[in-house]
Tab-separated table of C-alpha atoms and ligand atoms in Angstrom:
chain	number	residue	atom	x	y	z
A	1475	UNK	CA	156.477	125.715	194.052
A	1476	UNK	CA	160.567	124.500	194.423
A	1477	UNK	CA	163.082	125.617	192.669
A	1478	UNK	CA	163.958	124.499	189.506
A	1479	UNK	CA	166.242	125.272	186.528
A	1480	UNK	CA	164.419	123.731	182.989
A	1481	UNK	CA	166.830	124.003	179.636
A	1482	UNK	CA	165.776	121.992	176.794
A	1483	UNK	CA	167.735	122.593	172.997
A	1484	UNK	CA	165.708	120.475	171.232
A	1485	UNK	CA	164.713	121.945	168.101
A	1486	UNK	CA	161.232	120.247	166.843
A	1487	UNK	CA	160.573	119.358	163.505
A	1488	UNK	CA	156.987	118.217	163.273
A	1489	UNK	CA	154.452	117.892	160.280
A	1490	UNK	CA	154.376	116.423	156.869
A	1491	UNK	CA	157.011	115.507	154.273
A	1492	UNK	CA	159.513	116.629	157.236
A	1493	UNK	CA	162.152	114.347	156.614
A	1494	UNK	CA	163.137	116.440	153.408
A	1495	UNK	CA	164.503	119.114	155.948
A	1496	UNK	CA	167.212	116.516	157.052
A	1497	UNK	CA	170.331	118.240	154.794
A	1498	UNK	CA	169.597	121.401	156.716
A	1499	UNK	CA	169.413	119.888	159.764
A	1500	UNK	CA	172.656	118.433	159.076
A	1501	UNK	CA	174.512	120.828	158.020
A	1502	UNK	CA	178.404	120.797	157.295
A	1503	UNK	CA	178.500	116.923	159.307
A	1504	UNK	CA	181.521	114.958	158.137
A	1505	UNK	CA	180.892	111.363	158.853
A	1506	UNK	CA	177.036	110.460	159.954
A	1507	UNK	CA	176.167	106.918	161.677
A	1508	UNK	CA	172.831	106.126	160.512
A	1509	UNK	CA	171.315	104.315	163.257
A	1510	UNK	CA	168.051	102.110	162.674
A	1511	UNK	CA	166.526	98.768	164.400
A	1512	UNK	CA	164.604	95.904	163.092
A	1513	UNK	CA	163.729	96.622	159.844
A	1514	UNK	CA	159.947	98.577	160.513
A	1515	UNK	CA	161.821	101.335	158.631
A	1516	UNK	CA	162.323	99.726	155.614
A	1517	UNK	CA	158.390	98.322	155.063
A	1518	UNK	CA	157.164	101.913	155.919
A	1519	UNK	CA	159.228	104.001	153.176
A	1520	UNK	CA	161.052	105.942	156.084
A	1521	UNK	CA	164.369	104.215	155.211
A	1522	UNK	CA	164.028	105.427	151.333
A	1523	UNK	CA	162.885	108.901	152.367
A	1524	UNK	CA	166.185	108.808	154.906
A	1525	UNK	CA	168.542	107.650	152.228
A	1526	UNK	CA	167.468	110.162	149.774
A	1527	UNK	CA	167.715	113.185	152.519
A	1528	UNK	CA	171.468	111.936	152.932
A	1529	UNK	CA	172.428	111.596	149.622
A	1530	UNK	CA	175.465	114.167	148.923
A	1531	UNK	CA	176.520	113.348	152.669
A	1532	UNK	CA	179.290	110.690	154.051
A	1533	UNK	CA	176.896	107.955	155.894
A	1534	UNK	CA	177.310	104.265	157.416
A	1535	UNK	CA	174.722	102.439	158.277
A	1536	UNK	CA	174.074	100.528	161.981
A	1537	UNK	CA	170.832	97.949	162.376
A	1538	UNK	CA	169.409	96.084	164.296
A	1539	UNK	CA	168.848	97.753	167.161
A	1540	UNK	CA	166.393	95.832	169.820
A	1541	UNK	CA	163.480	96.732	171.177
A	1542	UNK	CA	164.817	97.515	174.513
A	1543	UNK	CA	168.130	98.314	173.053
A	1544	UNK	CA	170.679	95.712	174.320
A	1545	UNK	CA	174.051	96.763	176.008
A	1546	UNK	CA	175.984	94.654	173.641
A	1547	UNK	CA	174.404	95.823	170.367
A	1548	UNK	CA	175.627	98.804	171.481
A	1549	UNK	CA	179.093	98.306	172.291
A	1550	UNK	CA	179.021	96.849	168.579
A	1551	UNK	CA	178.210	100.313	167.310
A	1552	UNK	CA	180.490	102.203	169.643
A	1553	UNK	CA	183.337	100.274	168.128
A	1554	UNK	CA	182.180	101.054	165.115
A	1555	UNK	CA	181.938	104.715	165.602
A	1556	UNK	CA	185.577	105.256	166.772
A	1557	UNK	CA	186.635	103.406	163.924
A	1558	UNK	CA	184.564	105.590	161.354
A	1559	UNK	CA	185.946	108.921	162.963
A	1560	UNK	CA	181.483	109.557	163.505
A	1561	UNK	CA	180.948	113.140	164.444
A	1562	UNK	CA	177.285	112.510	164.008
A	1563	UNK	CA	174.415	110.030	165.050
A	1564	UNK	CA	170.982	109.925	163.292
A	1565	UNK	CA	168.972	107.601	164.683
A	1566	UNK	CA	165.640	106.966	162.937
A	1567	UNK	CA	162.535	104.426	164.558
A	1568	UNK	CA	161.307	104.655	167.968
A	1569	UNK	CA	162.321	104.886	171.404
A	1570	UNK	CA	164.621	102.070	171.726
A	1571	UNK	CA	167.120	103.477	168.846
A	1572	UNK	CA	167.115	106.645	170.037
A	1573	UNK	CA	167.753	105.785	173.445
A	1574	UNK	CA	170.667	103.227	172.038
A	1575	UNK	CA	172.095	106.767	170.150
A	1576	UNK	CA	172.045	108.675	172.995
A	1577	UNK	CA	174.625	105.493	174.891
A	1578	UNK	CA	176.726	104.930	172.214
A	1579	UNK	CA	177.205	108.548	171.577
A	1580	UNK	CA	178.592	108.744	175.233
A	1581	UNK	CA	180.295	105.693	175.409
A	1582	UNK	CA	182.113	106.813	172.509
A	1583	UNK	CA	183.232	109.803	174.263
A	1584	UNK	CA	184.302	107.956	177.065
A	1585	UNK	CA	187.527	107.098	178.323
A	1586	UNK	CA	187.201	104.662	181.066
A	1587	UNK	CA	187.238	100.794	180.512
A	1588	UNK	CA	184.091	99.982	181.609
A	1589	UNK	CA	181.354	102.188	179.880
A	1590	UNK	CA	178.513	100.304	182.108
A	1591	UNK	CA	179.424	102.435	184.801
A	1592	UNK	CA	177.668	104.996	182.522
A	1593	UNK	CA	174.387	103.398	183.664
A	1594	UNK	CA	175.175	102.779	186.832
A	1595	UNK	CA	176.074	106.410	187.147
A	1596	UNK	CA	179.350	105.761	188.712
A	1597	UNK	CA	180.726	108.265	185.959
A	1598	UNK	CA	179.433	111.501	185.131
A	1599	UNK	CA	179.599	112.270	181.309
A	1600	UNK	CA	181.507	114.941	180.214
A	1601	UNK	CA	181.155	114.327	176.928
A	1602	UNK	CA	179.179	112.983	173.894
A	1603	UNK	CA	178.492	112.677	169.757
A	1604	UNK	CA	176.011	114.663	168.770
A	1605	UNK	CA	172.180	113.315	167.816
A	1606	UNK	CA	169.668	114.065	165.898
A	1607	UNK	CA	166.175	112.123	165.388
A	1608	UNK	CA	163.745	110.702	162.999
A	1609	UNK	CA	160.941	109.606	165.518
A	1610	UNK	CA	158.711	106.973	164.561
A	1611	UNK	CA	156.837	105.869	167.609
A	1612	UNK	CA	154.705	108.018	169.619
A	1613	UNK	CA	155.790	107.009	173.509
A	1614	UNK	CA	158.807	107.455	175.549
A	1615	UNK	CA	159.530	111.535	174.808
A	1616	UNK	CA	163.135	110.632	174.366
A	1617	UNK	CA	163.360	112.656	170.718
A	1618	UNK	CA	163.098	115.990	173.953
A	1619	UNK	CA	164.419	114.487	176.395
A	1620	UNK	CA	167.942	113.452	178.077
A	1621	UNK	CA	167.197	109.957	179.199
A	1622	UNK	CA	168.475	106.799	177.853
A	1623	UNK	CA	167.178	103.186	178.695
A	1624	UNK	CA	169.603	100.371	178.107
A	1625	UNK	CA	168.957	96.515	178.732
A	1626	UNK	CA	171.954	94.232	179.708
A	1627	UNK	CA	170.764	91.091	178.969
A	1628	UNK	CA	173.497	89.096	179.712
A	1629	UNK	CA	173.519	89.768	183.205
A	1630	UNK	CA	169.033	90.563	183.787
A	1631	UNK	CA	169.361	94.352	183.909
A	1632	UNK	CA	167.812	97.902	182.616
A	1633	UNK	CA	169.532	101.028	183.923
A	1634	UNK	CA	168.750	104.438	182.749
A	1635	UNK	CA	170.817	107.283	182.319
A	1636	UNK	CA	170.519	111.417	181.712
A	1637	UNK	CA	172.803	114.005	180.669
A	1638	UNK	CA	172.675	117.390	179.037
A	1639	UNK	CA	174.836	115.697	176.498
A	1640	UNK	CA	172.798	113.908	174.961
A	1641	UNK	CA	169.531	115.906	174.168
A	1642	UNK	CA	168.854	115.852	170.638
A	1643	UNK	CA	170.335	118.446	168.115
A	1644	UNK	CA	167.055	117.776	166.248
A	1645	UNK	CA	163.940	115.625	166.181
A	1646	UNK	CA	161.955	115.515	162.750
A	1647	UNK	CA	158.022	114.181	163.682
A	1648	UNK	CA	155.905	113.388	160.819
A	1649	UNK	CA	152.927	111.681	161.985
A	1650	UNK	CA	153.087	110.140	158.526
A	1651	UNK	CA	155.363	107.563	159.605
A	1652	UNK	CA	153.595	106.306	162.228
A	1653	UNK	CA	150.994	104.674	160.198
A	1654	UNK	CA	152.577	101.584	159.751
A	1655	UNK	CA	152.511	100.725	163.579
A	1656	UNK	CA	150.279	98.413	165.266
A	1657	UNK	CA	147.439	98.327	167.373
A	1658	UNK	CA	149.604	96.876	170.249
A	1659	UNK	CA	152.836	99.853	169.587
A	1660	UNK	CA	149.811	102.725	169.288
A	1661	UNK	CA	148.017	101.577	172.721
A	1662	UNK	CA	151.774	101.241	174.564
A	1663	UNK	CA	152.818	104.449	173.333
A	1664	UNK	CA	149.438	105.894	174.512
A	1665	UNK	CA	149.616	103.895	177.687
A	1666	UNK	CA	153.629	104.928	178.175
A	1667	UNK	CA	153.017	108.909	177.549
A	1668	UNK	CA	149.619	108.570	179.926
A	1669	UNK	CA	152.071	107.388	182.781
A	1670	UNK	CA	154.862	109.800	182.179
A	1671	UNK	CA	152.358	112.697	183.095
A	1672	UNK	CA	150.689	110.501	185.975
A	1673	UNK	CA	154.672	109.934	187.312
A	1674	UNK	CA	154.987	113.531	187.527
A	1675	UNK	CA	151.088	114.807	188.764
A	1676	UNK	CA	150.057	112.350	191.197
A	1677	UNK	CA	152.211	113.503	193.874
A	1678	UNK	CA	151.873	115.566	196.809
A	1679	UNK	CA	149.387	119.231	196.587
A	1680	UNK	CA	152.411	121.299	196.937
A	1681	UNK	CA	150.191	124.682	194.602
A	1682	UNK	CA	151.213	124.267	191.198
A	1683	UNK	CA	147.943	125.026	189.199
A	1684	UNK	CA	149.573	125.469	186.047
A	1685	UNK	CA	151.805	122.292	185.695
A	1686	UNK	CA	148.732	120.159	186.979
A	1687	UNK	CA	146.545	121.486	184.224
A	1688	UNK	CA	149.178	121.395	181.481
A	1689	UNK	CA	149.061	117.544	182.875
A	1690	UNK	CA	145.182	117.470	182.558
A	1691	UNK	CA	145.333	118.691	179.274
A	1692	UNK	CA	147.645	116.024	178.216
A	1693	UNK	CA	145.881	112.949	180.120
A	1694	UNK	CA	142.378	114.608	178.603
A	1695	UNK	CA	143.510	114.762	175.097
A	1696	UNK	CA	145.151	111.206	175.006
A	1697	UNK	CA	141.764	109.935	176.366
A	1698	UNK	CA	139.673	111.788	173.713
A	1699	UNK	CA	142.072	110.714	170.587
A	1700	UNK	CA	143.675	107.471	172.232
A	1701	UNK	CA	140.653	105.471	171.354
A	1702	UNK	CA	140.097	106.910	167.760
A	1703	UNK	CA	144.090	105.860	167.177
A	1704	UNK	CA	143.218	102.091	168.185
A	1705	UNK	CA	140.161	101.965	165.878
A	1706	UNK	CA	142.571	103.371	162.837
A	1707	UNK	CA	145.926	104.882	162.824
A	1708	UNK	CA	146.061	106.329	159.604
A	1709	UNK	CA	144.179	109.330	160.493
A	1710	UNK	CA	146.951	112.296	160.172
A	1711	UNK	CA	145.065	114.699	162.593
A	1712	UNK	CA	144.371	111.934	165.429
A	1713	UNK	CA	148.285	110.970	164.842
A	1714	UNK	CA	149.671	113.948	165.232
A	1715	UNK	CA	147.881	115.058	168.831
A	1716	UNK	CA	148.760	111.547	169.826
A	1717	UNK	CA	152.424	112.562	168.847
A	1718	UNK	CA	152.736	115.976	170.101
A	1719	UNK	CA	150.978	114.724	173.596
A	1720	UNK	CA	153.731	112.041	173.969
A	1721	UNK	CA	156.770	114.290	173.381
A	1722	UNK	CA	155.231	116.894	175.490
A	1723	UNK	CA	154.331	114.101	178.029
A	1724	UNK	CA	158.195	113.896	178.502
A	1725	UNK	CA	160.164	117.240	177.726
A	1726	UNK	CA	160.807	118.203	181.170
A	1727	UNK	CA	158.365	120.846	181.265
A	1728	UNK	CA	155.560	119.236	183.717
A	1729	UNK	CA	157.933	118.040	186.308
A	1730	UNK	CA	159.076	121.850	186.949
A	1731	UNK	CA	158.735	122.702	190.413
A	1732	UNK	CA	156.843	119.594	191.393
A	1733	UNK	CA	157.764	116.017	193.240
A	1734	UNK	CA	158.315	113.287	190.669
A	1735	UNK	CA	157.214	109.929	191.536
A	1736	UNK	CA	158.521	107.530	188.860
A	1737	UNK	CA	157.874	104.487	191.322
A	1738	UNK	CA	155.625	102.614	188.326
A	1739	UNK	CA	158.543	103.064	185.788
A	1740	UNK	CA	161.152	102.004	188.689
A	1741	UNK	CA	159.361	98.775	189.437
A	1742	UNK	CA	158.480	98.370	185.571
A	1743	UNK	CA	161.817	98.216	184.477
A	1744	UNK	CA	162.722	95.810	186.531
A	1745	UNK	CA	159.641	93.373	185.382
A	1746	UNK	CA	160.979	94.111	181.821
A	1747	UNK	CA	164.753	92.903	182.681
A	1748	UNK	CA	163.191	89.981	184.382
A	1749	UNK	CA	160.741	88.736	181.500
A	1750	UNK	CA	161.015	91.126	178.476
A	1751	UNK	CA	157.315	92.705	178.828
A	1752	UNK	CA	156.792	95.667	177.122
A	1753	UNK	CA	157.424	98.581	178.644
A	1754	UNK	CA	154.020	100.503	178.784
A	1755	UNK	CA	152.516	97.051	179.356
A	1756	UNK	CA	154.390	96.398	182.994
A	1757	UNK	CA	153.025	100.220	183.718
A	1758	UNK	CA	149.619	99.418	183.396
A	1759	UNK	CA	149.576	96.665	185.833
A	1760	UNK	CA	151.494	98.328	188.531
A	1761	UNK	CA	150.106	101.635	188.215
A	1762	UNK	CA	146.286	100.987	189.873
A	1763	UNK	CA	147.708	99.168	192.803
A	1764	UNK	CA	150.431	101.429	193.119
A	1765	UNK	CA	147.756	103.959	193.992
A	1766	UNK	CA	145.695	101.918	195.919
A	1767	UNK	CA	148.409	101.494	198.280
A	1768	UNK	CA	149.546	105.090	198.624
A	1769	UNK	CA	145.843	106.474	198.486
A	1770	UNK	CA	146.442	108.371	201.485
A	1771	UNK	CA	149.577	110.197	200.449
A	1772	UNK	CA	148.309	110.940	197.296
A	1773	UNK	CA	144.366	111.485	198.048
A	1774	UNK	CA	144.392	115.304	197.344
A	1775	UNK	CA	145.618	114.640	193.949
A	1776	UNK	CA	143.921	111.757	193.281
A	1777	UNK	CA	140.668	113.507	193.916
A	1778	UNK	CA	141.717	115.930	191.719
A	1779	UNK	CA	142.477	113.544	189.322
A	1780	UNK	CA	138.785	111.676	189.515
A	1781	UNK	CA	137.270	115.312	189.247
A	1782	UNK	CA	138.837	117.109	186.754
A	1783	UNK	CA	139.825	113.885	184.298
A	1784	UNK	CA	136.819	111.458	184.961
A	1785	UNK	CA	133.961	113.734	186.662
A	1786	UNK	CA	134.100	112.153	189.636
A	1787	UNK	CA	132.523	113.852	192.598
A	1788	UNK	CA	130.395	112.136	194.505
A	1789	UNK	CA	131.045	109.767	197.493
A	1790	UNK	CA	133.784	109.759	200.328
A	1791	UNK	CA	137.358	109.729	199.140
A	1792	UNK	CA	137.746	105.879	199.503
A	1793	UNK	CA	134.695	105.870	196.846
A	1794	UNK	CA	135.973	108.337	194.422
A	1795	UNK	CA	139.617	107.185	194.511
A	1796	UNK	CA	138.153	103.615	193.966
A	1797	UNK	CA	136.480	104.644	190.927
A	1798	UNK	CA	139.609	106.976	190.026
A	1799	UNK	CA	141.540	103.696	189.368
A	1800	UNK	CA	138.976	102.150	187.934
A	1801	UNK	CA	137.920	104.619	185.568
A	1802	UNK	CA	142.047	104.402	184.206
A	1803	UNK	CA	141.947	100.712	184.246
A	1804	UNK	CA	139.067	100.807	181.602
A	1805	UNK	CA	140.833	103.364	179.714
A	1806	UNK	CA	143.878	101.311	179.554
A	1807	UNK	CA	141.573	98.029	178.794
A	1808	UNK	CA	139.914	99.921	176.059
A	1809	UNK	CA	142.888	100.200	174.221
A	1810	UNK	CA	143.657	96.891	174.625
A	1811	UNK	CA	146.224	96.643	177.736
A	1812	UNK	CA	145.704	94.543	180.762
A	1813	UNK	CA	145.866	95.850	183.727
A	1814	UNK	CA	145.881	93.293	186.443
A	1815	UNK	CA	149.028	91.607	187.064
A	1816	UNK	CA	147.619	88.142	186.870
A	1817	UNK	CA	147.003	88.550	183.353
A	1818	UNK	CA	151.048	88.887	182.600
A	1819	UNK	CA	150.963	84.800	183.074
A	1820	UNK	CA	154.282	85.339	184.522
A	1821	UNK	CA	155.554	83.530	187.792
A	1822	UNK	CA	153.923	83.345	190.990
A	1823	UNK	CA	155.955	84.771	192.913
A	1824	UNK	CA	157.373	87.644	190.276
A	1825	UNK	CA	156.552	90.462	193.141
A	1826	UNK	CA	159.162	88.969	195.655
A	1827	UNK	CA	161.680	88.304	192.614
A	1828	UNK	CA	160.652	92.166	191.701
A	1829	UNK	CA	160.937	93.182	194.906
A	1830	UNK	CA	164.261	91.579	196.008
A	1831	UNK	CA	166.209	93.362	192.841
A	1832	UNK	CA	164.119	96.588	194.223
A	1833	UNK	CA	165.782	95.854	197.656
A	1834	UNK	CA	169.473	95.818	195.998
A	1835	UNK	CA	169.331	99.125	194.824
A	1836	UNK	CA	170.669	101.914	196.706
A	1837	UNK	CA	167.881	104.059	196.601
A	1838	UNK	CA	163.842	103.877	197.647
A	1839	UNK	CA	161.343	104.734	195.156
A	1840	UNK	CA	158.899	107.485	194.694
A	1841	UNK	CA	157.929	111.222	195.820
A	1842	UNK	CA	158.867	110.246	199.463
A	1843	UNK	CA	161.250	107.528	198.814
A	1844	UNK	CA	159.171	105.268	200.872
A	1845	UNK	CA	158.630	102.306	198.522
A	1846	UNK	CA	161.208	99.480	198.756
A	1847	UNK	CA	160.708	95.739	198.249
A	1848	UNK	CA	157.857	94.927	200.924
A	1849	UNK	CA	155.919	97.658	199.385
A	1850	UNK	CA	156.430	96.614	196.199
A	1851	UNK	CA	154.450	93.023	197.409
A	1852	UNK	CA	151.551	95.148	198.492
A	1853	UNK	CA	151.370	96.998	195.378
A	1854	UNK	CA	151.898	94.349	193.116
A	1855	UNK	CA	149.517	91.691	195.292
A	1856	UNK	CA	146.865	94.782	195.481
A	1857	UNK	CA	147.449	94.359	199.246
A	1858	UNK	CA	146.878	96.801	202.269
B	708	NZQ	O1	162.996	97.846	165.465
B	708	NZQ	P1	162.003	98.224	164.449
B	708	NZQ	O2	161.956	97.299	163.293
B	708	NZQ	O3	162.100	99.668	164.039
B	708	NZQ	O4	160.534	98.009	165.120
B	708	NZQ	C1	160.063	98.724	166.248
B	708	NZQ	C2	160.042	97.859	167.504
B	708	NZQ	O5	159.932	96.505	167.201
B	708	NZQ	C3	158.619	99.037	166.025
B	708	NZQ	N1	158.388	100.303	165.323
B	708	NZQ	C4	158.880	101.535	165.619
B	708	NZQ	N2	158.349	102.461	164.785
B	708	NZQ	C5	157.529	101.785	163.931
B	708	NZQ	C6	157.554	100.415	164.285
B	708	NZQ	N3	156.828	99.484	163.610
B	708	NZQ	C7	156.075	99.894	162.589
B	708	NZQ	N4	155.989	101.203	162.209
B	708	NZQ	C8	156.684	102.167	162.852
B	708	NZQ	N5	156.557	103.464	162.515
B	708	NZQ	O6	158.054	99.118	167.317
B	708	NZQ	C9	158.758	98.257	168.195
B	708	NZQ	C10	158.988	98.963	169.517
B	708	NZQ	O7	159.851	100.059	169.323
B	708	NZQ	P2	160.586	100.733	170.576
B	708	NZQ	O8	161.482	101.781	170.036
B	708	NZQ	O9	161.172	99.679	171.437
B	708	NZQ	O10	159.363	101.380	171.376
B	708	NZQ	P3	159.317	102.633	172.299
B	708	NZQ	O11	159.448	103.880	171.517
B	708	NZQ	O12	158.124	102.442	173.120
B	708	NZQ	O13	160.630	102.519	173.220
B	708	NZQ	C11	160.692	101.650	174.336
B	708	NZQ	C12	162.009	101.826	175.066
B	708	NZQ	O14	162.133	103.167	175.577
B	708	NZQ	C13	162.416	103.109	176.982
B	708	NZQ	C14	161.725	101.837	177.402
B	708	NZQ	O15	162.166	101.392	178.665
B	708	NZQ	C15	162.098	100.910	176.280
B	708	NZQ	O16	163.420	100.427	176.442
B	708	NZQ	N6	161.986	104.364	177.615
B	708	NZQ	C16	162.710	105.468	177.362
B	708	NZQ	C17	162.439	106.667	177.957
B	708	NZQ	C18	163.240	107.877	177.678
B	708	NZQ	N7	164.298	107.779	176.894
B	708	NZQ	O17	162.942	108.962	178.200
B	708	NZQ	C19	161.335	106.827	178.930
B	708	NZQ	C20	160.377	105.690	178.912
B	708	NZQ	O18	159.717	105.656	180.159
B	708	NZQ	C21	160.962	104.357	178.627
B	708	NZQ	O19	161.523	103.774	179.797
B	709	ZN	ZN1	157.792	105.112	180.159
């Protein structure tokens, strides 16, 4: 196993009626920004059970957060913090507002002109607003993690960022409010958490028995309850393992010790920046030929994979990695996500477009940093 160091201050808040525990949580905070997004809030009853929580405490609002929370939107809100003296950020929906949180409470702390270079990771943050979390979709782990994804849409870009500073204080998850999501949010937050533990298992055998089978037993339960969340979400139980799996998907805890491969979410992003898919749904089309093409570097865990996930143990390697991927592609069909690239309906020639933006970066991708834009053709063409 390598070294590693894991720290992770998130204090969890999960079950029912949890959002009453907010004015604890709180405690002595002088000016809050209440940060939301489209409006999901509102329908649901999450807003009203926010606004009653905060009552007795000094609050502005912020909306209109994007999905993939926009750079500008952003910059909005940081303005508006300094003006407002904020000393805290709640940000209550999904991924995207949390992640927008987590930038605007460093860009507020920042004192350079050009708080981009935050993405670009030209500047190291020193500093940041504190957070705390009402989570409302199941998916990205941000509520435990220290990763922020913002879109620049103005220039065609998505940049991630990560900093001790900007963990979460607190993140309150009551399966409760996920019940007002859709079919298509539950299968990409199912499909998004599934590839966070792939990104971090299929990698090289390097002996790490536990971390693989805390990553089985994650994969293994999404499979089981995944399907029973597509055919109704309102089921508290199913909800709740679906939520717990996706924050655990993403805390930090399975990539101790191991090689990360994050290759599908490196090539995803840039498929979103280019033409505003959904996340999860550019992971599920990259994913299967991603393996394809590095079966060979990643057989010993891809058997593993087909053995211990699907059952899969009979035929030569080729075989049962063959039926690995496919078994995952009718998982992710299943739920109601394509998983062949030619189903996007987006350009022809998307992989070189993909790829050249891949070639512009200064870094490779994956476990062996061996994927750059030619591989990125294979994987997205399905080629040898
Ligand atoms: O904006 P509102 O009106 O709230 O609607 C949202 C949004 O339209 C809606 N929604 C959220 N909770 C709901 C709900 N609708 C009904 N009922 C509810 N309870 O769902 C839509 C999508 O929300 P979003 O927050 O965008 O989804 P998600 O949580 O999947 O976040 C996606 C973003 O996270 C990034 C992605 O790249 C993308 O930008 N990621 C962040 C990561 C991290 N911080 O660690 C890791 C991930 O790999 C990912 O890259
Ligand atoms: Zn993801």
């Amino acid at each position: 196993m390598k070294n590693f160091k894991y720290y992770n201050p998130v204090k969890i808040v999960f079950g029912k009626n949890t959002i009453t525990e907010l004015p604890k949580l709180l405690k002595s905070r002088k000016k809050i920004l209440f940060l939301y997004g489209g409006g999901s809030i509102k329908k649901n009853g999450v807003y009203d059970q926010v606004i009653e929580a905060l009552s007795g405490f000094d609050f502005i609002e912020f909306s209109g957060i994007q999905a993939n929370p926009d750079y500008a939107s952003c910059l909005d809100c940081v303005l508006l913090a300094e003006k407002e003296n904020i000393d805290f950020i709640l940000s209550v929906g999904g991924g995207s507002v949390l992640d927008a949180a987590k930038f605007i409470a460093a860009a507020s702390c920042y004192e350079g002109d050009e708080p981009w270079d935050i993405l670009t990771g030209k500047v190291k943050i020193q500093k940041a607003i504190p957070i705390g979390s009402v989570l409302t979709l199941p998916a990205t782990g941000s509520e435990m993690n220290s990763n922020s994804v913002i879109s620049r849409r103005e220039i065609g870009e998505k940049l991630a960022f990560s900093s001790p500073f900007v963990y979460p204080e607190f993140s309150i998850l009551d399966p409760e409010t996920t019940f007002s999501l859709s079919k298509r949010q539950v299968a990409n937050g199912i499909v998004d958490s599934f590839i966070h533990v792939c990104e971090q298992y299929m990698t090289s055998h390097i002996g790490s028995p536990l971390q693989d089978r805390q990553s089985e037993a994650i994969l293994k339960t999404l499979i089981e309850e995944g399907p029973k969340a597509i055919l109704s979400n309102k089921d508290y139980d199913v909800q709740a393992n679906i939520m717990w799996c996706s924050t655990n998907a993403l805390n930090g805890l399975l990539g101790c010790g191991v090689d990360q491969d994050w290759a599908t979410h490196g090539i995803g992003h840039e498929m979103t920046a280019l033409y505003g898919i959904d996340h999860a749904r550019t992971l599920a089309v990259i994913l299967p030929g991603l393996y394809s093409y590095l079966r060979e570097q990643k057989e010993e865990k891809l058997l593993q994979y087909g053995e211990r996930i699907w059952g899969i143990t009979m035929g030569d390697a080729n075989v049962r990695i063959d039926e690995a991927i496919a078994r995952t592609c009718l998982f992710f069909e299943s739920l109601g996500i394509d998983t062949r690239y030619s189903d996007l309906g987006i350009d022809e020639d998307a992989p070189e477009k993909i790829a050249e933006r891949i070639d512009k970066k200064s870094y490779a991708l994956g476990e062996k940093q061996n994927i750059r834009g030619p591989e990125v053709i294979k994987i997205l063409r399905n080629l040898k």
